[in-house]
Short mmCIF file of C-alpha atoms in Angstrom, two decimals:
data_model
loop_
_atom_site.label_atom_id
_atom_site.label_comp_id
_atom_site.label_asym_id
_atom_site.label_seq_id
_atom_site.Cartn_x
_atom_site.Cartn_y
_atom_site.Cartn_z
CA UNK P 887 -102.92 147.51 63.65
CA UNK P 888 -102.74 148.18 67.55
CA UNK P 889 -102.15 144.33 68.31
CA UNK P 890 -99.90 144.28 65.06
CA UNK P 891 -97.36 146.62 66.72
CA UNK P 892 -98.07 145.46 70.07
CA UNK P 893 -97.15 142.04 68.88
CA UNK P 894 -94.00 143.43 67.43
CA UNK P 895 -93.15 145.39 70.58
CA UNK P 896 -93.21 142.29 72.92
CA UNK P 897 -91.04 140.47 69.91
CA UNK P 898 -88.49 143.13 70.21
CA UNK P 899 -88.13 142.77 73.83
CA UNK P 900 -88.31 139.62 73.99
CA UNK P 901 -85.17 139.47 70.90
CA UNK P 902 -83.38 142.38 73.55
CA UNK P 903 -83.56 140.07 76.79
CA UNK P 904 -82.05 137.03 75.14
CA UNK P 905 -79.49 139.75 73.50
CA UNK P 906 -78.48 140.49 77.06
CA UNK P 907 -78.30 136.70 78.17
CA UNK P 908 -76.55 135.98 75.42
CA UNK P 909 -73.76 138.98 76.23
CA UNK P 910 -73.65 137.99 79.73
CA UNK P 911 -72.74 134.02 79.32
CA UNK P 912 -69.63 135.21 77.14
CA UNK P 913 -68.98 137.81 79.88
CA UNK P 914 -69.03 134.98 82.22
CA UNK P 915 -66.90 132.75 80.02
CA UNK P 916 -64.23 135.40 79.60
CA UNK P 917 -60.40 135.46 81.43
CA UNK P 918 -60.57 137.05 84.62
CA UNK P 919 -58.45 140.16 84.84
CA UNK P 920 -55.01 138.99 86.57
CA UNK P 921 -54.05 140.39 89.65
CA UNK P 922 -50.97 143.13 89.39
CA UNK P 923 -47.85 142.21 91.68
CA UNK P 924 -45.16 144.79 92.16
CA UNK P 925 -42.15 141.73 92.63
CA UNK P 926 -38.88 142.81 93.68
CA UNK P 927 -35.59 140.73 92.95
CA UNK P 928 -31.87 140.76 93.11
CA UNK P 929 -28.54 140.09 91.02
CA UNK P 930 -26.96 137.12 92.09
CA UNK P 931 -28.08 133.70 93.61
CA UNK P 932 -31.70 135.24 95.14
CA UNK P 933 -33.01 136.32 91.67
CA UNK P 934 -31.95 132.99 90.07
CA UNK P 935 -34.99 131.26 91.12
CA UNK P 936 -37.84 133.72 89.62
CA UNK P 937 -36.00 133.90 86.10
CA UNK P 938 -38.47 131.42 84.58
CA UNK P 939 -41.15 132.97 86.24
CA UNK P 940 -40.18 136.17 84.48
CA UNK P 941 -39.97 134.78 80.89
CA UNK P 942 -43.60 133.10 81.69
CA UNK P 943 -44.60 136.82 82.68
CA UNK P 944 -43.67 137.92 79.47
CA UNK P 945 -44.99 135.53 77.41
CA UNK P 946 -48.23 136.42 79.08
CA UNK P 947 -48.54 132.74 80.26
CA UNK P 948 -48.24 133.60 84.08
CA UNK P 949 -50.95 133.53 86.99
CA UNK P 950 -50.44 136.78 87.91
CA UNK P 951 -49.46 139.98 86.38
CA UNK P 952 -45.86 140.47 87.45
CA UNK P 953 -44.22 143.71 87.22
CA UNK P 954 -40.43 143.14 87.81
CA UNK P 955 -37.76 145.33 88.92
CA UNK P 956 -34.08 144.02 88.99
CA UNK P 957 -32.03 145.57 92.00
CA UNK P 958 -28.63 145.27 92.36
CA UNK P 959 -28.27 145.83 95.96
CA UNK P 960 -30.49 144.52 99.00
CA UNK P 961 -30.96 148.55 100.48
CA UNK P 962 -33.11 149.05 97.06
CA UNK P 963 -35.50 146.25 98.13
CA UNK P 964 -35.48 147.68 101.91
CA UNK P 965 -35.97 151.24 101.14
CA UNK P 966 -38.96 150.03 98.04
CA UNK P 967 -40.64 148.01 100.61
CA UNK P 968 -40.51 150.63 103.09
CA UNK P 969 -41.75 153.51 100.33
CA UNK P 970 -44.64 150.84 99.22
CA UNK P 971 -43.09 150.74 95.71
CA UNK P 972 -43.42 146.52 96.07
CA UNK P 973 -45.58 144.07 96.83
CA UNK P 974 -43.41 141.11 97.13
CA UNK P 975 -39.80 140.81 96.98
CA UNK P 976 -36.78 138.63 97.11
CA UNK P 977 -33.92 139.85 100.07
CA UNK P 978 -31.13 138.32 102.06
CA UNK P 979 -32.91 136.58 104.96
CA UNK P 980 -32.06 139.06 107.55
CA UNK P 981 -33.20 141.87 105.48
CA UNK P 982 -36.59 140.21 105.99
CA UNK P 983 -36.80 140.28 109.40
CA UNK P 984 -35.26 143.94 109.52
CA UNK P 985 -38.29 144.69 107.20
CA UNK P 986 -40.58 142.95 110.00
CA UNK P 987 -39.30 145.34 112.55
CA UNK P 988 -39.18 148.67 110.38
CA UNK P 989 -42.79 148.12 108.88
CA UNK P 990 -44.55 147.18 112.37
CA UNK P 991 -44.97 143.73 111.50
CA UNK P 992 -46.49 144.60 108.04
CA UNK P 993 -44.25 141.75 106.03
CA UNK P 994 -44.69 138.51 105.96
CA UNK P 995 -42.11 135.59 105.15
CA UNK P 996 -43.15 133.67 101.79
CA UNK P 997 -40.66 131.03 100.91
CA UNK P 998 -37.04 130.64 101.70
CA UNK P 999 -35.59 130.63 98.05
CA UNK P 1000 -32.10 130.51 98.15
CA UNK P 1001 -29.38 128.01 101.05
CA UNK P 1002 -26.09 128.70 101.69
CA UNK P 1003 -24.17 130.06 98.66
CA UNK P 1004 -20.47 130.99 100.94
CA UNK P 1005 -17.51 129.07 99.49
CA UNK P 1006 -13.84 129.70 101.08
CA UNK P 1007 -11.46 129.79 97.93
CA UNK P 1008 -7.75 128.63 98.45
CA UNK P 1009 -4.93 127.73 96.74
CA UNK P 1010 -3.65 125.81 99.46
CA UNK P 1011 -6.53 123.27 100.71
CA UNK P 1012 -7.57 122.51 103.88
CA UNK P 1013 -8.42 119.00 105.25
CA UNK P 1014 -10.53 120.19 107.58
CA UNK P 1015 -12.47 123.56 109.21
CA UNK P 1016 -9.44 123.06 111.67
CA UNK P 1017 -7.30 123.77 109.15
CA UNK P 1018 -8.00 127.65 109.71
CA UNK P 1019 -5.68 127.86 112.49
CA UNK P 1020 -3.15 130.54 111.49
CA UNK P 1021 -4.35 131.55 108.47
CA UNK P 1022 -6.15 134.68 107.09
CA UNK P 1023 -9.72 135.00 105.61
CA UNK P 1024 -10.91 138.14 103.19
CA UNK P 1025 -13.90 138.92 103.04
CA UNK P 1026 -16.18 141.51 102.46
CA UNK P 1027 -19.85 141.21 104.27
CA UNK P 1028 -18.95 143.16 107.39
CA UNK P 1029 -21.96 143.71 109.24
CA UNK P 1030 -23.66 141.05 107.08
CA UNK P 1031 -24.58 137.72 107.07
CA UNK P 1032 -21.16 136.25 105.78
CA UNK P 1033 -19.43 137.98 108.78
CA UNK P 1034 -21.80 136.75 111.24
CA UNK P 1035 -21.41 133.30 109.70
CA UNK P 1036 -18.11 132.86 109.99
CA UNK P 1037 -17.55 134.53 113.47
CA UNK P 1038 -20.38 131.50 114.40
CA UNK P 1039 -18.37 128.99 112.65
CA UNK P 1040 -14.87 129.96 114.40
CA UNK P 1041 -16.58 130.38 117.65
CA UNK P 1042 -18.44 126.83 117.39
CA UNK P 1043 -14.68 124.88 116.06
CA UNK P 1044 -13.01 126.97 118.85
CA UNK P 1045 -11.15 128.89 115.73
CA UNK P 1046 -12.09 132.42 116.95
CA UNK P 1047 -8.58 133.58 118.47
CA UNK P 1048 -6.51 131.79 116.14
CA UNK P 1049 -8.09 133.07 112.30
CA UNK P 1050 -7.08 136.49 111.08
CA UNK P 1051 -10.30 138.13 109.24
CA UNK P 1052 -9.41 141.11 107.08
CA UNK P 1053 -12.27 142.69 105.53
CA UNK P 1054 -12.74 144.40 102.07
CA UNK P 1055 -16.04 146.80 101.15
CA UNK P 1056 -16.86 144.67 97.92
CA UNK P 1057 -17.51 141.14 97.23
CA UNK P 1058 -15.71 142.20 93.75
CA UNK P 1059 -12.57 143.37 95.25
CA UNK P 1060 -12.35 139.75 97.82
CA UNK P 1061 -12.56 138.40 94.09
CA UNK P 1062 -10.07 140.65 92.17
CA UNK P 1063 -7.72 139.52 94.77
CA UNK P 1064 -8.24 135.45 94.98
CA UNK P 1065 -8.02 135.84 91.32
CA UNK P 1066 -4.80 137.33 91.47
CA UNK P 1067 -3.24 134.58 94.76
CA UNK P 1068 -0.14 132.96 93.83
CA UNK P 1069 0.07 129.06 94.33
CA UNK P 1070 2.03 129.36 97.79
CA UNK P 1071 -0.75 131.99 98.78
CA UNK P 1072 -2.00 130.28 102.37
CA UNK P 1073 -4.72 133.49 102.52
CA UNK P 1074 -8.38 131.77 101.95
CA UNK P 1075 -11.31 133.91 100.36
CA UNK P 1076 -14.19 133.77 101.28
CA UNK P 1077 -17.10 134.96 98.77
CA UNK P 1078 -20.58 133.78 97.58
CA UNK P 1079 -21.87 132.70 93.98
CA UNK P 1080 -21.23 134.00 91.23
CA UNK P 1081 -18.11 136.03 92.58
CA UNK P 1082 -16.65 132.51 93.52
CA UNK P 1083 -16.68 130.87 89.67
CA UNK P 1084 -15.40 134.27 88.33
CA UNK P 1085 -12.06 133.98 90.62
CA UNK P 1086 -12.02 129.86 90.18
CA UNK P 1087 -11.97 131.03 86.17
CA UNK P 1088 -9.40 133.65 86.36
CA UNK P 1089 -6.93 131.27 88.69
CA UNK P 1090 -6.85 127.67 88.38
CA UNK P 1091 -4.40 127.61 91.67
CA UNK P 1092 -7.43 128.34 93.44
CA UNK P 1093 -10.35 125.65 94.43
CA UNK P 1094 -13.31 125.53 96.70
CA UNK P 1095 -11.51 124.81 100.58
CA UNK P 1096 -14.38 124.57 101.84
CA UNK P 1097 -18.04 125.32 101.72
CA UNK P 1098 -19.79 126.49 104.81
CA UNK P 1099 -23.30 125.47 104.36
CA UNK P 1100 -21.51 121.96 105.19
CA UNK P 1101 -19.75 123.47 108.13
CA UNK P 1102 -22.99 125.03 109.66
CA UNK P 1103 -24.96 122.68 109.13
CA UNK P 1104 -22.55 120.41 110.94
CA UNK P 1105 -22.32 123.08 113.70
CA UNK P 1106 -25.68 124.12 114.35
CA UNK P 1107 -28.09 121.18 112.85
CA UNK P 1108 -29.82 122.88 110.21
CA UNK P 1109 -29.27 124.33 106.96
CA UNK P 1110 -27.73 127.53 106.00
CA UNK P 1111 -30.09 129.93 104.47
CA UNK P 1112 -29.51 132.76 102.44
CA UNK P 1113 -32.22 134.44 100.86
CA UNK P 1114 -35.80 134.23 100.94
CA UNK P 1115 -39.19 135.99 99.78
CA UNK P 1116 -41.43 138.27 101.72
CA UNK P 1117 -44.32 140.61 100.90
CA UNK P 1118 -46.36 143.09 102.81
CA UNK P 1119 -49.03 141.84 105.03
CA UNK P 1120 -51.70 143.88 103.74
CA UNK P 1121 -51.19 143.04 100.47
CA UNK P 1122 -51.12 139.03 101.19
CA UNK P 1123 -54.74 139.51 103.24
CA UNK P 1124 -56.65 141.32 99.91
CA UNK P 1125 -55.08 138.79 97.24
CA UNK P 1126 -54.44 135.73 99.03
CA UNK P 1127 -55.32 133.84 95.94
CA UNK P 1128 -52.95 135.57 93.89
CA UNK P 1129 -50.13 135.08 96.51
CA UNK P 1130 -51.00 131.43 96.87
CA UNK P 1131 -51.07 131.50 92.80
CA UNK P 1132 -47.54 133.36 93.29
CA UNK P 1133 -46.06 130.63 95.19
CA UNK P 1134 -47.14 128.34 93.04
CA UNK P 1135 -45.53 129.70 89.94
CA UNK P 1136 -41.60 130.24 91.69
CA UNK P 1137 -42.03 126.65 92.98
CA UNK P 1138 -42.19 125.21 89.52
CA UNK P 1139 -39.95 128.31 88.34
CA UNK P 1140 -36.92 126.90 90.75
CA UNK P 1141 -37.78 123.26 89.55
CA UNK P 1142 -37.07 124.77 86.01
CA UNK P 1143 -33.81 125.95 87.46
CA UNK P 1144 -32.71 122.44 88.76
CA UNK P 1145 -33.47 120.67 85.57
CA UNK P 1146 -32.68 123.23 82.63
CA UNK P 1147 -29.73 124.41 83.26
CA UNK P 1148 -28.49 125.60 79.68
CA UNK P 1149 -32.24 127.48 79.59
CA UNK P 1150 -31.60 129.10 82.97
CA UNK P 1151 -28.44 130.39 82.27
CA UNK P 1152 -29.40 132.10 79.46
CA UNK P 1153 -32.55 133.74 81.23
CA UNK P 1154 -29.86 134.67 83.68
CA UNK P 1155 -27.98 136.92 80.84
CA UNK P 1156 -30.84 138.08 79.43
CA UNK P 1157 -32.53 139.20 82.62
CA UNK P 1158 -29.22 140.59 83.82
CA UNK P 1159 -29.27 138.18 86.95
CA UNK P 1160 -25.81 137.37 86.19
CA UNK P 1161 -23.86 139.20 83.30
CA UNK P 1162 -23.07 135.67 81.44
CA UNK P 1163 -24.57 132.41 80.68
CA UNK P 1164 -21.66 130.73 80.79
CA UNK P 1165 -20.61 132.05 84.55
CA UNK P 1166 -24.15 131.31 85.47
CA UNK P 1167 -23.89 127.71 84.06
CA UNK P 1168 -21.25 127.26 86.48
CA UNK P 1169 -22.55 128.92 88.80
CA UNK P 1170 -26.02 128.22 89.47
CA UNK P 1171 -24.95 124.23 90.73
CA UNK P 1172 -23.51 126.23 93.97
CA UNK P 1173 -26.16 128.96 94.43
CA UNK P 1174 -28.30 126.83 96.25
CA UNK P 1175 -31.62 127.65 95.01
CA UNK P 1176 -34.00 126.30 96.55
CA UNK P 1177 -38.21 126.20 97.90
CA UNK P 1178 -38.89 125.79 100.93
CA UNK P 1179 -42.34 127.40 102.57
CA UNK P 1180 -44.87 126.72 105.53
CA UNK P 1181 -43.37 124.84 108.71
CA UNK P 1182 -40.21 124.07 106.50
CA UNK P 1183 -39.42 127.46 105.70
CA UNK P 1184 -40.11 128.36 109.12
CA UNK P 1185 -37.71 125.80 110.63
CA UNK P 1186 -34.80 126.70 108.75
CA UNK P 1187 -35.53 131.12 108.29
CA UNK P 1188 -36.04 130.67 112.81
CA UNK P 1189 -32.76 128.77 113.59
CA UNK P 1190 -30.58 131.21 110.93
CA UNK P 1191 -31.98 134.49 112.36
CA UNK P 1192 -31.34 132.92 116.23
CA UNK P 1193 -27.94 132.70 114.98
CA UNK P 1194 -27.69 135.75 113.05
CA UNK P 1195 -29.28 137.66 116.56
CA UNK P 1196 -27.09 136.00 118.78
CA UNK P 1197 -24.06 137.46 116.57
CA UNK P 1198 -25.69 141.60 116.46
CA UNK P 1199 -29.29 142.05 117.39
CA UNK P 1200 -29.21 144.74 114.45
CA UNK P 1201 -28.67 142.46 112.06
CA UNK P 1202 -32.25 141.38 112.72
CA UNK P 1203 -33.82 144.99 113.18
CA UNK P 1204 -33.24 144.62 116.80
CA UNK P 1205 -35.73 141.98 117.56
CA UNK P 1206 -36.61 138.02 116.38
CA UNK P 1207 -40.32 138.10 114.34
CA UNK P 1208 -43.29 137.34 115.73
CA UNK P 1209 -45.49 134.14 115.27
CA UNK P 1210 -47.24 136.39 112.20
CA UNK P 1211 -44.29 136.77 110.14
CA UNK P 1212 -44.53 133.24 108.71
CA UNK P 1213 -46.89 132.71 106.12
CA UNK P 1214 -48.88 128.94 106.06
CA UNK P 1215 -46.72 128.19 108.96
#
């Protein structure tokens, strides 16, 4: 009877440790948990790109476990960075280097997402950036990038003494008004996507007199950038893998964008990117979205801020980035 149970004993363990084996292959062979990123994006051009990236993220297909706030001005992405409430985030390109200097060097550049997206609207055309002699640009952007950007672009054609430059607080009210230009209007408005379709749809006087990526790139030898991605330092050096992962997924969401354009509108409405598909269908051709990262990214984000410091150190935060801030460059 002793060996009986004995016997029985040694079964049962032996049953219990292949149990255990068992439980830890399918352990083994289950999903990883996916990593958590807090990703902050904007209205307009700069959230275009991650809109297919957000539908993926709710379909529970993506990389990564995105949690997505939609802000509708770039100060929300400054002060959420600065309060830790993100982890990545898409900002106007100078905000990124503002968020360099703020945070001690804590933020690093991603990707440049989004080129030049500044249109002049007119109902009188010009032939040529020389045409601006005597006449008056609107704008809002005081302060900003489109200010600095075409103070650099008068200065570089010679321009700056002989261009009037009024400026309004709202890209919305620089639109209200082109929308409203009479045919003999000689005033030129200048405004980024998607403010520039709404006036071109309210006023068929007006067209597209010029577009200034063309004009600085023609001035200064590289392209006009706009927007671009960044995330906190820390937070790239304990998920690296889930950052590269990151990059990977907005590269083939803004190669979705160029392609599908019908699809991407309608993400854009039902994200609230931009109010409606068919303004974003328009749109999105002049937006500019793009991916550029690595020595690429750093090429074109380095010669835009050198302009942009040159303008207004402050624009900047006061000081060009250091050699950290670029990511894989």
């Amino acid at each position: 009877m002793k060996k009986t149970i004995a016997l029985l004993v040694s079964l049962a363990l032996v049953l219990l440790t292949f149990a255990a084996c068992g439980g830890e292959a399918q352990n083994e062979d289950a999903p990883a948990e996916k990593t958590t990123i807090r990703l902050a994006t904007l209205k307009g051009p700069t959230g275009i790109g991650s809109v297919k990236l957000w539908a993926d993220n709710d379909a529970g297909t993506a990389a990564n476990a995105y949690s997505v706030t939609l802000c509708t001005d770039p100060t929300e992405v400054t002060a959420g960075m600065i309060a830790g409430n993100y982890d990545v985030a898409a900002c106007p390109l100078n905000m990124a280097a503002v968020l360099y200097n703020k945070l001690e060097g804590n933020v690093q550049m991603l990707a440049v997402n989004t080129l030049g997206t500044l249109y002049l609207l007119s109902a009188q055309p010009l032939e040529s950036i020389a045409d601006l002699a005597g006449r008056t640009v609107v704008t809002a952007g005081q302060g900003a990038t489109p200010e600095y950007v075409l103070r650099y672009l008068l200065e570089e054609n010679g321009l700056a003494d002989s261009v009037s430059v009024e400026f309004r607080s709202e890209h919305a009210e620089v639109a209200t008004l082109a929308a409203a230009a009479a045919a003999e209007d000689s005033t030129l408005y200048l405004l980024p996507e998607p403010n520039v379709t709404s006036a071109l749809l309210q006023n068929k006087a007006l067209s597209v007199a010029l577009d200034l990526s063309d004009a600085f790139e023609s001035a200064s030898g590289v392209a006009l950038a706009m927007g671009c991605i960044v995330a906190k330092k820390d937070f790239v050096e304990a998920n690296r893998a889930a950052v590269d992962a990151f990059l990977q997924e907005y590269k083939a969401s803004v190669e979705y964008t160029g392609t599908n354009l019908d699809e991407t509108a309608a993400l854009c409405e039902t994200y609230g990117v931009i109010p409606k598909a068919a303004v974003a269908k328009q749109a999105i051709p002049r937006c500019s979205i793009a991916f550029q990262s690595g020595a690429q990214m750093r090429e074109t984000a380095s010669a835009n801020l050198d302009v942009l410091f040159e303008a207004n150190a402050q624009s900047v935060g006061g000081a060009l980035p250091g050699d950290d801030f670029w990511y894989g460059a």
